Amino acid sequence: MLENIRIVLVNTTHPGNIGGVARAMKNMGLTDLCLVKPKTFPHADAVARAAGAGDLLDSALLVEDLDQALADCHLVVGTSARSRTIPWPLVNPRELASIVTPLPQETKIAIVFGREDRGLTNDELQRCHHHVHIPVNEDFSSLNLAAAVQVISYELRMAQLLSVDSDKPQWGTDWDVELAENRELELLFGHLEQTLTEIEFLDPEKPRNLMPRLRRLLLRAVPDKIEVNVLRGMLSAVQKYGRR
Amino acid sequence: MLENIRIVLVNTTHPGNIGGVARAMKNMGLTDLCLVKPKTFPHADAVARAAGAGDLLDSALLVEDLDQALADCHLVVGTSARSRTIPWPLVNPRELASIVTPLPQETKIAIVFGREDRGLTNDELQRCHHHVHIPVNEDFSSLNLAAAVQVISYELRMAQLLSVDSDKPQWGTDWDVELAENRELELLFGHLEQTLTEIEFLDPEKPRNLMPRLRRLLLRAVPDKIEVNVLRGMLSAVQKYGRR
């Protein structure tokens, strides 16, 4: 899906921003950059800000008008700071991702970003199927062009990742130890209670809420088998310590 | 919630990046910036890249070490490119937002970003309850510091906007005890290490991964103040037990 998304920049003024956009795109796995009449391009500032994403600048499609940029695209989405003259289907980046992800794989999608100072014109916005708006702080809404591309590309990438592996593990990719089984946990709690009684921290006559508190704490962490073994080892060491 | 999130930058080299971070934060409604020993700050490059978010630079907290940055925080999250020596609870920015959003409103959260070239050290990462990883393109993973802050701040903002009318607490309706602050957790871990050495369960010559494993386990549970007191009391009881 990501390779069918074209980022279209209209009349960008600062070449550094084009480089920043290339970097943001490549970080998120996008490759198709199209420049509609940039003011200054190519330029050393673009290469500098691209920082390793220079290949996207080299392969960027340079065109004279928006028609050429959009000709072979099936779905066109314009970025908009606010809704204009007449209301248009307006989505946030997450909603955009949820619209785009289920489309047939060969669907070509253009996401169009306007000028640094004025965004897109009403005519340009009315070429779009949807408008996407990043919900920025209204008191400080001037999002840098590369930052806007970063956020939208991130949402598209997340949507793709989540649609591929929907069975994600609890804490991330690399938990290498099996979680403790309930019977192991109960043995641990029994051992804990016995040890705390031995060291006279727990008074069986007046247990208060000590064991429930400790159970709740450890259960919240959902311990794995090695962790349970470490805790059991600690308890044995405590018992041995007093019996010397 | 957003005003209780502290962005902590550790040993940032380029002042321009600090400015870019301030802009990204302010765009997303974050205000609390903390700089741990930046290489060059204040600096004109920071002001230039901040582009209207100079107030965040002015109010930034400048500290000498990570301890000072985290002392009053309840939840610490470190950004990590990949998992290190031992696996740690690893989340993506969306999962982070879903963990953070339901916490009690007064919970202070630190999100820690490392050096441009080397990220965070293992010691620094092991101070964290969670690690957050932005799922970048593995062939081009060098995310600019401001871009990383942009993505994470965006997720936090989205979660807050989406949660306005669905405020479900994390662990049940009535968590009545304040979460432990980072300094209390560090005192607990110091006490734990000392006690385990006394009972000869921990060999300071051969510490292996014992303390990181125990840190990871307890941090996962995000202990509250009473739980920390109970654990400290247990440790004191163990020490007293052997000294009889």
CSV table of C-alpha atoms in Angstrom, one decimal:
chain,number,residue,atom,x,y,z
A,1,MET,CA,0.0,0.0,0.0
A,2,LEU,CA,2.7,2.5,1.0
A,3,GLU,CA,4.4,2.3,-2.4
A,4,ASN,CA,1.1,3.5,-4.0
A,5,ILE,CA,1.0,6.7,-2.1
A,6,ARG,CA,2.2,9.8,-3.8
A,7,ILE,CA,3.2,12.8,-1.8
A,8,VAL,CA,2.5,15.9,-3.9
A,9,LEU,CA,4.1,19.2,-2.9
A,10,VAL,CA,2.6,22.3,-4.6
A,11,ASN,CA,4.8,25.4,-5.2
A,12,THR,CA,7.1,24.8,-2.3
A,13,THR,CA,9.3,27.8,-1.5
A,14,HIS,CA,12.1,26.5,0.5
A,15,PRO,CA,14.2,23.6,-0.9
A,16,GLY,CA,15.2,22.6,2.6
A,17,ASN,CA,11.6,21.7,3.2
A,18,ILE,CA,11.6,19.4,0.2
A,19,GLY,CA,14.6,17.6,1.7
A,20,GLY,CA,12.8,17.3,5.1
A,21,VAL,CA,9.8,15.8,3.4
A,22,ALA,CA,11.9,13.3,1.6
A,23,ARG,CA,13.5,12.2,4.9
A,24,ALA,CA,10.1,11.9,6.6
A,25,MET,CA,8.7,9.9,3.7
A,26,LYS,CA,11.6,7.4,3.6
A,27,ASN,CA,11.6,7.0,7.4
A,28,MET,CA,8.0,5.8,7.0
A,29,GLY,CA,8.5,3.7,3.9
A,30,LEU,CA,7.0,6.0,1.3
A,31,THR,CA,8.9,6.6,-2.0
A,32,ASP,CA,6.8,8.5,-4.5
A,33,LEU,CA,7.5,12.2,-4.3
A,34,CYS,CA,6.0,14.6,-6.9
A,35,LEU,CA,6.9,18.3,-7.0
A,36,VAL,CA,4.6,20.8,-8.7
A,37,LYS,CA,6.6,23.8,-9.8
A,38,PRO,CA,8.8,24.2,-6.8
A,39,LYS,CA,10.4,27.6,-6.5
A,40,THR,CA,14.0,26.3,-6.3
A,41,PHE,CA,14.9,22.7,-7.1
A,42,PRO,CA,17.3,21.0,-7.1
A,43,HIS,CA,19.2,22.7,-4.4
A,44,ALA,CA,22.0,21.8,-1.8
A,45,ASP,CA,19.6,22.6,1.1
A,46,ALA,CA,17.2,19.9,-0.1
A,47,VAL,CA,20.1,17.4,-0.2
A,48,ALA,CA,21.3,18.4,3.3
A,49,ARG,CA,17.9,18.1,5.0
A,50,ALA,CA,17.2,14.8,3.2
A,51,ALA,CA,20.1,13.3,5.1
A,52,GLY,CA,20.2,9.9,3.4
A,53,ALA,CA,16.9,10.2,1.5
A,54,GLY,CA,18.6,11.8,-1.5
A,55,ASP,CA,17.4,8.9,-3.7
A,56,LEU,CA,13.8,10.2,-3.2
A,57,LEU,CA,14.9,13.6,-4.4
A,58,ASP,CA,16.6,12.0,-7.5
A,59,SER,CA,13.6,10.0,-8.4
A,60,ALA,CA,11.1,12.8,-7.7
A,61,LEU,CA,8.6,13.6,-10.4
A,62,LEU,CA,8.9,17.3,-11.4
A,63,VAL,CA,5.7,18.6,-13.1
A,64,GLU,CA,4.3,21.9,-14.3
A,65,ASP,CA,0.8,21.7,-12.8
A,66,LEU,CA,-1.4,19.7,-10.5
A,67,ASP,CA,-3.2,18.0,-13.4
A,68,GLN,CA,0.0,16.1,-14.3
A,69,ALA,CA,0.7,15.2,-10.7
A,70,LEU,CA,-2.7,13.7,-10.2
A,71,ALA,CA,-3.4,12.2,-13.7
A,72,ASP,CA,-3.0,8.5,-12.8
A,73,CYS,CA,-4.2,8.7,-9.2
A,74,HIS,CA,-7.5,7.1,-8.0
A,75,LEU,CA,-7.9,9.0,-4.8
A,76,VAL,CA,-6.8,12.5,-4.1
A,77,VAL,CA,-6.6,13.9,-0.6
A,78,GLY,CA,-5.7,17.6,0.1
A,79,THR,CA,-4.2,18.9,3.4
A,80,SER,CA,-6.1,21.7,4.8
A,81,ALA,CA,-5.6,23.9,7.8
A,82,ARG,CA,-9.4,24.5,8.2
A,83,SER,CA,-12.4,24.0,6.1
A,84,ARG,CA,-13.0,26.6,3.4
A,85,THR,CA,-15.8,28.2,1.5
A,86,ILE,CA,-18.0,25.1,1.5
A,87,PRO,CA,-17.7,22.1,3.8
A,88,TRP,CA,-15.8,19.2,2.4
A,89,PRO,CA,-15.4,15.6,3.7
A,90,LEU,CA,-12.8,16.4,6.4
A,91,VAL,CA,-10.9,13.6,8.2
A,92,ASN,CA,-8.0,13.5,10.6
A,93,PRO,CA,-4.9,11.6,9.7
A,94,ARG,CA,-6.1,8.4,11.5
A,95,GLU,CA,-9.4,8.5,9.7
A,96,LEU,CA,-7.5,9.0,6.4
A,97,ALA,CA,-5.5,5.9,7.1
A,98,SER,CA,-8.6,3.9,7.9
A,99,ILE,CA,-10.1,5.0,4.6
A,100,VAL,CA,-7.0,4.3,2.5
A,101,THR,CA,-5.9,0.9,4.0
A,102,PRO,CA,-8.9,-1.2,2.9
A,103,LEU,CA,-8.7,0.0,-0.7
A,104,PRO,CA,-7.7,-2.5,-3.4
A,105,GLN,CA,-3.9,-2.8,-3.5
A,106,GLU,CA,-3.5,-1.2,-6.9
A,107,THR,CA,-5.3,2.0,-5.9
A,108,LYS,CA,-3.0,5.0,-6.5
A,109,ILE,CA,-3.4,7.7,-3.8
A,110,ALA,CA,-2.2,11.3,-3.9
A,111,ILE,CA,-1.8,13.4,-0.8
A,112,VAL,CA,-1.4,17.0,-1.7
A,113,PHE,CA,0.4,19.6,0.5
A,114,GLY,CA,0.2,23.3,-0.3
A,115,ARG,CA,2.5,26.3,-0.1
A,116,GLU,CA,4.3,27.0,3.2
A,117,ASP,CA,2.5,30.3,3.7
A,118,ARG,CA,-0.9,29.8,2.0
A,119,GLY,CA,-1.6,26.2,1.7
A,120,LEU,CA,-3.8,25.0,-1.2
A,121,THR,CA,-6.2,27.3,-3.1
A,122,ASN,CA,-9.9,26.6,-3.0
A,123,ASP,CA,-9.6,25.3,-6.6
A,124,GLU,CA,-7.0,22.9,-5.7
A,125,LEU,CA,-8.9,21.7,-2.6
A,126,GLN,CA,-11.9,21.1,-4.7
A,127,ARG,CA,-9.9,18.6,-6.8
A,128,CYS,CA,-9.8,16.4,-3.7
A,129,HIS,CA,-12.0,13.5,-2.6
A,130,HIS,CA,-11.2,14.2,1.0
A,131,HIS,CA,-9.5,16.9,3.0
A,132,VAL,CA,-7.2,15.9,5.9
A,133,HIS,CA,-6.6,18.1,8.9
A,134,ILE,CA,-4.0,17.5,11.6
A,135,PRO,CA,-5.6,18.5,14.9
A,136,VAL,CA,-2.9,21.0,16.0
A,137,ASN,CA,-2.9,23.3,19.0
A,138,GLU,CA,-5.1,26.2,17.8
A,139,ASP,CA,-2.8,28.7,19.5
A,140,PHE,CA,0.2,27.6,17.5
A,141,SER,CA,-0.9,25.9,14.4
A,142,SER,CA,1.9,26.5,11.9
A,143,LEU,CA,3.1,23.0,11.3
A,144,ASN,CA,6.3,22.7,9.3
A,145,LEU,CA,5.8,21.0,5.9
A,146,ALA,CA,8.1,18.1,6.8
A,147,ALA,CA,6.3,17.7,10.2
A,148,ALA,CA,2.9,17.5,8.5
A,149,VAL,CA,4.2,14.9,6.0
A,150,GLN,CA,5.8,13.0,9.0
A,151,VAL,CA,2.5,12.8,10.9
A,152,ILE,CA,0.4,11.7,7.9
A,153,SER,CA,3.0,9.2,6.7
A,154,TYR,CA,3.3,7.8,10.2
A,155,GLU,CA,-0.5,7.2,10.4
A,156,LEU,CA,-0.5,5.4,7.0
A,157,ARG,CA,2.5,3.2,8.0
A,158,MET,CA,0.8,2.4,11.4
A,159,ALA,CA,-2.4,1.4,9.6
A,160,GLN,CA,-0.5,-0.8,7.3
A,161,LEU,CA,1.5,-2.5,10.1
A,162,LEU,CA,-1.6,-3.0,12.2
A,163,SER,CA,-3.5,-4.5,9.3
A,164,VAL,CA,-0.7,-7.0,8.6
A,165,ASP,CA,-0.1,-8.5,12.0
A,166,SER,CA,-3.2,-8.0,14.1
A,167,ASP,CA,-1.9,-10.5,16.7
A,168,LYS,CA,0.7,-8.3,18.4
A,169,PRO,CA,2.3,-9.6,21.5
A,170,GLN,CA,1.6,-7.9,24.8
A,171,TRP,CA,4.8,-6.0,25.3
A,172,GLY,CA,6.4,-5.9,22.0
A,173,THR,CA,8.4,-8.0,19.7
A,174,ASP,CA,11.1,-9.6,21.8
A,175,TRP,CA,9.7,-11.1,25.0
A,176,ASP,CA,11.7,-14.2,25.0
A,177,VAL,CA,10.4,-16.0,28.1
A,178,GLU,CA,7.1,-17.7,28.6
A,179,LEU,CA,4.7,-16.1,31.1
A,180,ALA,CA,4.4,-17.9,34.4
A,181,GLU,CA,1.5,-20.2,34.8
A,182,ASN,CA,-1.0,-19.7,37.5
A,183,ARG,CA,0.2,-22.6,39.6
A,184,GLU,CA,3.7,-21.2,39.6
A,185,LEU,CA,2.4,-17.9,40.8
A,186,GLU,CA,0.5,-19.5,43.6
A,187,LEU,CA,3.6,-21.4,44.7
A,188,LEU,CA,5.4,-18.1,44.7
A,189,PHE,CA,2.8,-16.4,46.8
A,190,GLY,CA,2.8,-19.3,49.2
A,191,HIS,CA,6.6,-19.1,49.5
A,192,LEU,CA,6.3,-15.3,50.0
A,193,GLU,CA,3.8,-15.6,52.7
A,194,GLN,CA,5.8,-18.2,54.5
A,195,THR,CA,9.0,-16.2,54.3
A,196,LEU,CA,7.3,-13.0,55.5
A,197,THR,CA,6.0,-14.9,58.5
A,198,GLU,CA,9.4,-16.3,59.3
A,199,ILE,CA,11.0,-12.8,59.3
A,200,GLU,CA,8.1,-11.6,61.3
A,201,PHE,CA,7.0,-9.0,58.8
A,202,LEU,CA,3.6,-10.7,58.5
A,203,ASP,CA,1.7,-11.5,61.6
A,204,PRO,CA,-0.7,-14.4,60.8
A,205,GLU,CA,-2.9,-13.2,63.7
A,206,LYS,CA,-3.1,-9.7,62.1
A,207,PRO,CA,-2.4,-10.2,58.4
A,208,ARG,CA,-4.1,-6.9,57.4
A,209,ASN,CA,-4.0,-6.4,53.6
A,210,LEU,CA,-0.4,-7.3,53.2
A,211,MET,CA,-0.7,-10.4,51.0
A,212,PRO,CA,-3.5,-8.9,48.8
A,213,ARG,CA,-1.4,-5.8,48.3
A,214,LEU,CA,1.7,-7.9,47.2
A,215,ARG,CA,-0.4,-10.1,45.0
A,216,ARG,CA,-2.0,-7.2,43.3
A,217,LEU,CA,1.4,-5.6,42.7
A,218,LEU,CA,3.0,-8.6,41.2
A,219,LEU,CA,0.0,-9.7,39.2
A,220,ARG,CA,-0.2,-6.3,37.6
A,221,ALA,CA,3.3,-6.9,36.2
A,222,VAL,CA,2.3,-10.3,34.7
A,223,PRO,CA,5.6,-12.0,35.6
A,224,ASP,CA,7.3,-14.5,33.3
A,225,LYS,CA,8.9,-17.8,34.3
A,226,ILE,CA,12.4,-16.5,34.9
A,227,GLU,CA,11.2,-13.6,37.0
A,228,VAL,CA,9.2,-16.0,39.2
A,229,ASN,CA,12.3,-18.1,39.6
A,230,VAL,CA,14.4,-15.1,40.5
A,231,LEU,CA,11.8,-14.1,43.2
A,232,ARG,CA,11.7,-17.7,44.5
A,233,GLY,CA,15.5,-17.7,44.7
A,234,MET,CA,15.5,-14.4,46.6
A,235,LEU,CA,13.0,-15.8,49.2
A,236,SER,CA,15.1,-19.0,49.7
A,237,ALA,CA,18.2,-16.7,50.2
A,238,VAL,CA,16.3,-14.7,52.8
A,239,GLN,CA,15.3,-17.9,54.7
A,240,LYS,CA,18.9,-19.3,54.5
A,241,TYR,CA,20.2,-15.9,55.8
A,242,GLY,CA,18.3,-16.1,59.1
A,243,ARG,CA,19.0,-19.8,59.7
A,244,ARG,CA,22.8,-19.4,59.6
B,1,MET,CA,-3.0,15.4,30.6
B,2,LEU,CA,-0.7,17.1,28.0
B,3,GLU,CA,0.5,19.6,30.5
B,4,ASN,CA,1.8,16.8,32.7
B,5,ILE,CA,4.0,15.4,30.0
B,6,ARG,CA,7.6,16.3,30.3
B,7,ILE,CA,9.8,15.9,27.2
B,8,VAL,CA,13.4,15.2,28.4
B,9,LEU,CA,16.3,15.6,26.0
B,10,VAL,CA,19.5,14.0,27.1
B,11,ASN,CA,22.8,15.5,25.9
B,12,THR,CA,21.5,16.9,22.7
B,13,THR,CA,24.4,17.9,20.4
B,14,HIS,CA,22.7,20.3,17.9
B,15,PRO,CA,20.8,23.3,19.4
B,16,GLY,CA,18.7,23.5,16.2
B,17,ASN,CA,17.2,20.1,17.2
B,18,ILE,CA,16.2,21.6,20.5
B,19,GLY,CA,14.3,24.3,18.7
B,20,GLY,CA,12.7,21.8,16.4
B,21,VAL,CA,11.5,19.8,19.4
B,22,ALA,CA,10.0,22.9,21.0
B,23,ARG,CA,8.1,23.7,17.8
B,24,ALA,CA,6.8,20.1,17.5
B,25,MET,CA,5.7,20.2,21.2
B,26,LYS,CA,3.9,23.4,21.0
B,27,ASN,CA,2.1,22.4,17.8
B,28,MET,CA,0.7,19.5,19.7
B,29,GLY,CA,-0.1,21.4,22.9
B,30,LEU,CA,2.9,20.2,25.1
B,31,THR,CA,4.8,22.7,27.2
B,32,ASP,CA,7.2,21.1,29.6
B,33,LEU,CA,10.7,20.7,28.1
B,34,CYS,CA,13.6,19.6,30.2
B,35,LEU,CA,17.2,19.6,28.9
B,36,VAL,CA,19.8,17.3,30.5
B,37,LYS,CA,23.2,18.8,29.9
B,38,PRO,CA,22.8,19.9,26.3
B,39,LYS,CA,26.0,20.5,24.4
B,40,THR,CA,25.2,24.1,23.3
B,41,PHE,CA,22.3,26.0,24.8
B,42,PRO,CA,21.0,28.6,24.5
B,43,HIS,CA,21.8,29.2,20.9
B,44,ALA,CA,20.5,31.2,17.9
B,45,ASP,CA,19.9,28.0,15.9
B,46,ALA,CA,17.5,26.8,18.6
B,47,VAL,CA,15.5,30.0,18.4
B,48,ALA,CA,15.4,29.9,14.6
B,49,ARG,CA,14.1,26.3,14.4
B,50,ALA,CA,11.6,27.0,17.2
B,51,ALA,CA,9.8,29.5,14.9
B,52,GLY,CA,7.3,30.9,17.4
B,53,ALA,CA,7.8,28.3,20.1
B,54,GLY,CA,10.6,30.4,21.8
B,55,ASP,CA,8.6,30.5,25.0
B,56,LEU,CA,9.1,26.8,25.5
B,57,LEU,CA,12.9,27.4,25.1
B,58,ASP,CA,12.7,30.2,27.7
B,59,SER,CA,10.9,28.1,30.2
B,60,ALA,CA,12.9,24.9,29.6
B,61,LEU,CA,14.3,23.3,32.7
B,62,LEU,CA,18.1,22.9,32.4
B,63,VAL,CA,19.5,20.2,34.6
B,64,GLU,CA,22.8,18.4,35.2
B,65,ASP,CA,21.7,14.8,35.2
B,66,LEU,CA,18.8,12.5,34.5
B,67,ASP,CA,18.0,12.1,38.3
B,68,GLN,CA,17.0,15.8,38.5
B,69,ALA,CA,14.9,15.5,35.3
B,70,LEU,CA,12.9,12.6,36.6
B,71,ALA,CA,12.7,13.1,40.4
B,72,ASP,CA,9.1,14.1,40.6
B,73,CYS,CA,7.8,12.0,37.7
B,74,HIS,CA,5.6,9.0,38.2
B,75,LEU,CA,6.0,7.3,34.9
B,76,VAL,CA,9.1,7.3,32.8
B,77,VAL,CA,9.2,6.3,29.2
B,78,GLY,CA,12.4,6.0,27.2
B,79,THR,CA,12.7,6.1,23.5
B,80,SER,CA,14.6,3.2,22.0
B,81,ALA,CA,15.6,2.2,18.5
B,82,ARG,CA,15.6,-1.5,19.4
B,83,SER,CA,15.5,-3.7,22.4
B,84,ARG,CA,18.8,-4.0,24.3
B,85,THR,CA,20.5,-6.6,26.6
B,86,ILE,CA,17.3,-7.8,28.2
B,87,PRO,CA,13.8,-7.3,26.7
B,88,TRP,CA,11.8,-4.4,28.3
B,89,PRO,CA,8.1,-3.6,28.0
B,90,LEU,CA,8.2,-2.1,24.5
B,91,VAL,CA,5.3,-0.2,23.0
B,92,ASN,CA,4.6,1.8,19.9
B,93,PRO,CA,3.5,5.4,20.2
B,94,ARG,CA,-0.2,4.5,19.9
B,95,GLU,CA,0.1,1.9,22.7
B,96,LEU,CA,2.0,4.5,24.8
B,97,ALA,CA,-0.8,6.9,24.4
B,98,SER,CA,-3.4,4.3,25.4
B,99,ILE,CA,-1.3,3.6,28.6
B,100,VAL,CA,-0.9,7.2,29.5
B,101,THR,CA,-4.3,8.6,28.7
B,102,PRO,CA,-6.3,6.7,31.4
B,103,LEU,CA,-3.8,7.5,34.3
B,104,PRO,CA,-5.0,9.8,37.1
B,105,GLN,CA,-4.8,13.4,35.9
B,106,GLU,CA,-2.0,14.5,38.3
B,107,THR,CA,0.3,11.8,37.1
B,108,LYS,CA,3.6,13.3,35.9
B,109,ILE,CA,5.0,11.5,32.9
B,110,ALA,CA,8.5,11.9,31.5
B,111,ILE,CA,9.3,10.9,27.9
B,112,VAL,CA,13.1,10.6,27.5
B,113,PHE,CA,14.9,11.1,24.2
B,114,GLY,CA,18.6,10.2,23.8
B,115,ARG,CA,21.6,11.6,22.0
B,116,GLU,CA,21.3,12.2,18.2
B,117,ASP,CA,24.0,9.6,17.4
B,118,ARG,CA,23.7,7.0,20.2
B,119,GLY,CA,20.3,7.4,21.8
B,120,LEU,CA,20.1,6.4,25.5
B,121,THR,CA,22.5,4.2,27.4
B,122,ASN,CA,21.4,0.9,28.9
B,123,ASP,CA,21.5,2.4,32.4
B,124,GLU,CA,19.3,5.2,31.3
B,125,LEU,CA,16.9,2.8,29.6
B,126,GLN,CA,16.7,0.7,32.7
B,127,ARG,CA,15.3,3.7,34.6
B,128,CYS,CA,12.2,3.5,32.5
B,129,HIS,CA,8.8,1.8,33.1
B,130,HIS,CA,8.3,1.4,29.3
B,131,HIS,CA,10.3,1.8,26.2
B,132,VAL,CA,8.6,3.4,23.1
B,133,HIS,CA,9.7,2.6,19.6
B,134,ILE,CA,8.5,4.3,16.5
B,135,PRO,CA,8.0,1.6,13.8
B,136,VAL,CA,10.3,3.2,11.2
B,137,ASN,CA,11.4,1.8,7.8
B,138,GLU,CA,14.2,-0.5,8.8
B,139,ASP,CA,16.2,0.4,5.8
B,140,PHE,CA,16.2,4.1,6.8
B,141,SER,CA,15.6,4.4,10.5
B,142,SER,CA,17.5,7.5,11.5
B,143,LEU,CA,14.5,9.6,12.6
B,144,ASN,CA,15.4,13.3,13.3
B,145,LEU,CA,14.9,14.2,17.0
B,146,ALA,CA,12.2,16.7,16.3
B,147,ALA,CA,10.4,14.2,14.0
B,148,ALA,CA,10.4,11.6,16.8
B,149,VAL,CA,9.0,14.1,19.3
B,150,GLN,CA,6.4,15.2,16.7
B,151,VAL,CA,5.1,11.6,16.2
B,152,ILE,CA,4.9,10.8,19.9
B,153,SER,CA,3.3,14.2,20.8
B,154,TYR,CA,0.8,13.7,18.0
B,155,GLU,CA,-0.3,10.3,19.4
B,156,LEU,CA,-0.6,11.8,22.9
B,157,ARG,CA,-2.7,14.7,21.5
B,158,MET,CA,-4.9,12.4,19.4
B,159,ALA,CA,-5.5,10.1,22.4
B,160,GLN,CA,-6.5,13.1,24.5
B,161,LEU,CA,-8.8,14.4,21.9
B,162,LEU,CA,-10.4,11.0,21.4
B,163,SER,CA,-10.7,10.3,25.1
B,164,VAL,CA,-12.5,13.4,26.1
B,165,ASP,CA,-15.7,11.5,26.8
B,166,SER,CA,-14.5,8.0,27.4
B,167,ASP,CA,-12.4,8.3,30.6
B,168,LYS,CA,-11.8,4.8,31.7
B,169,PRO,CA,-9.3,4.4,34.5
B,170,GLN,CA,-6.4,2.1,34.0
B,171,TRP,CA,-6.8,-0.4,36.8
B,172,GLY,CA,-10.3,-0.1,38.0
B,173,THR,CA,-12.5,2.6,39.3
B,174,ASP,CA,-10.9,3.7,42.5
B,175,TRP,CA,-7.1,3.8,42.6
B,176,ASP,CA,-6.9,5.9,45.8
B,177,VAL,CA,-3.2,6.0,46.3
B,178,GLU,CA,-0.8,8.3,44.5
B,179,LEU,CA,1.7,6.6,42.2
B,180,ALA,CA,5.3,6.5,43.6
B,181,GLU,CA,7.6,9.3,42.3
B,182,ASN,CA,10.8,8.3,40.5
B,183,ARG,CA,13.0,9.3,43.4
B,184,GLU,CA,11.1,7.0,45.7
B,185,LEU,CA,11.5,4.2,43.2
B,186,GLU,CA,15.3,4.8,43.0
B,187,LEU,CA,15.5,4.7,46.8
B,188,LEU,CA,13.6,1.4,46.7
B,189,PHE,CA,16.0,-0.1,44.2
B,190,GLY,CA,19.0,1.1,46.1
B,191,HIS,CA,17.6,-0.5,49.3
B,192,LEU,CA,16.8,-3.7,47.4
B,193,GLU,CA,20.3,-4.0,45.9
B,194,GLN,CA,21.9,-3.4,49.3
B,195,THR,CA,19.7,-6.0,51.0
B,196,LEU,CA,20.3,-8.6,48.3
B,197,THR,CA,24.0,-8.1,48.7
B,198,GLU,CA,23.7,-8.5,52.4
B,199,ILE,CA,21.9,-11.8,52.1
B,200,GLU,CA,24.5,-12.9,49.5
B,201,PHE,CA,21.9,-13.4,46.8
B,202,LEU,CA,23.5,-10.6,44.7
B,203,ASP,CA,27.3,-10.9,44.1
B,204,PRO,CA,28.6,-7.3,43.3
B,205,GLU,CA,31.5,-9.0,41.5
B,206,LYS,CA,29.1,-10.9,39.3
B,207,PRO,CA,25.8,-9.0,39.3
B,208,ARG,CA,24.6,-10.6,36.0
B,209,ASN,CA,21.2,-9.1,35.1
B,210,LEU,CA,19.6,-9.5,38.5
B,211,MET,CA,18.9,-5.8,39.2
B,212,PRO,CA,17.7,-5.0,35.7
B,213,ARG,CA,15.3,-8.0,35.9
B,214,LEU,CA,13.9,-6.9,39.2
B,215,ARG,CA,13.7,-3.2,38.1
B,216,ARG,CA,11.8,-4.3,34.9
B,217,LEU,CA,9.4,-6.5,36.9
B,218,LEU,CA,8.5,-3.8,39.5
B,219,LEU,CA,8.4,-0.9,37.0
B,220,ARG,CA,6.0,-2.8,34.9
B,221,ALA,CA,3.5,-2.8,37.8
B,222,VAL,CA,3.9,1.0,38.2
B,223,PRO,CA,3.8,0.8,42.0
B,224,ASP,CA,1.9,3.3,44.2
B,225,LYS,CA,3.3,5.0,47.3
B,226,ILE,CA,1.9,2.5,49.8
B,227,GLU,CA,3.2,-0.5,47.8
B,228,VAL,CA,6.7,1.1,47.8
B,229,ASN,CA,6.5,1.6,51.6
B,230,VAL,CA,5.4,-2.1,52.0
B,231,LEU,CA,8.4,-3.3,49.9
B,232,ARG,CA,10.8,-1.0,51.9
B,233,GLY,CA,9.4,-2.4,55.1
B,234,MET,CA,9.9,-5.9,53.9
B,235,LEU,CA,13.5,-5.1,53.1
B,236,SER,CA,14.1,-3.6,56.5
B,237,ALA,CA,12.6,-6.7,58.1
B,238,VAL,CA,14.9,-8.9,56.1
B,239,GLN,CA,17.9,-6.9,57.2
B,240,LYS,CA,16.8,-7.0,60.9
B,241,TYR,CA,16.2,-10.7,60.6
B,242,GLY,CA,19.8,-11.5,59.8
B,243,ARG,CA,21.3,-9.2,62.3
B,244,ARG,CA,19.5,-10.7,65.3
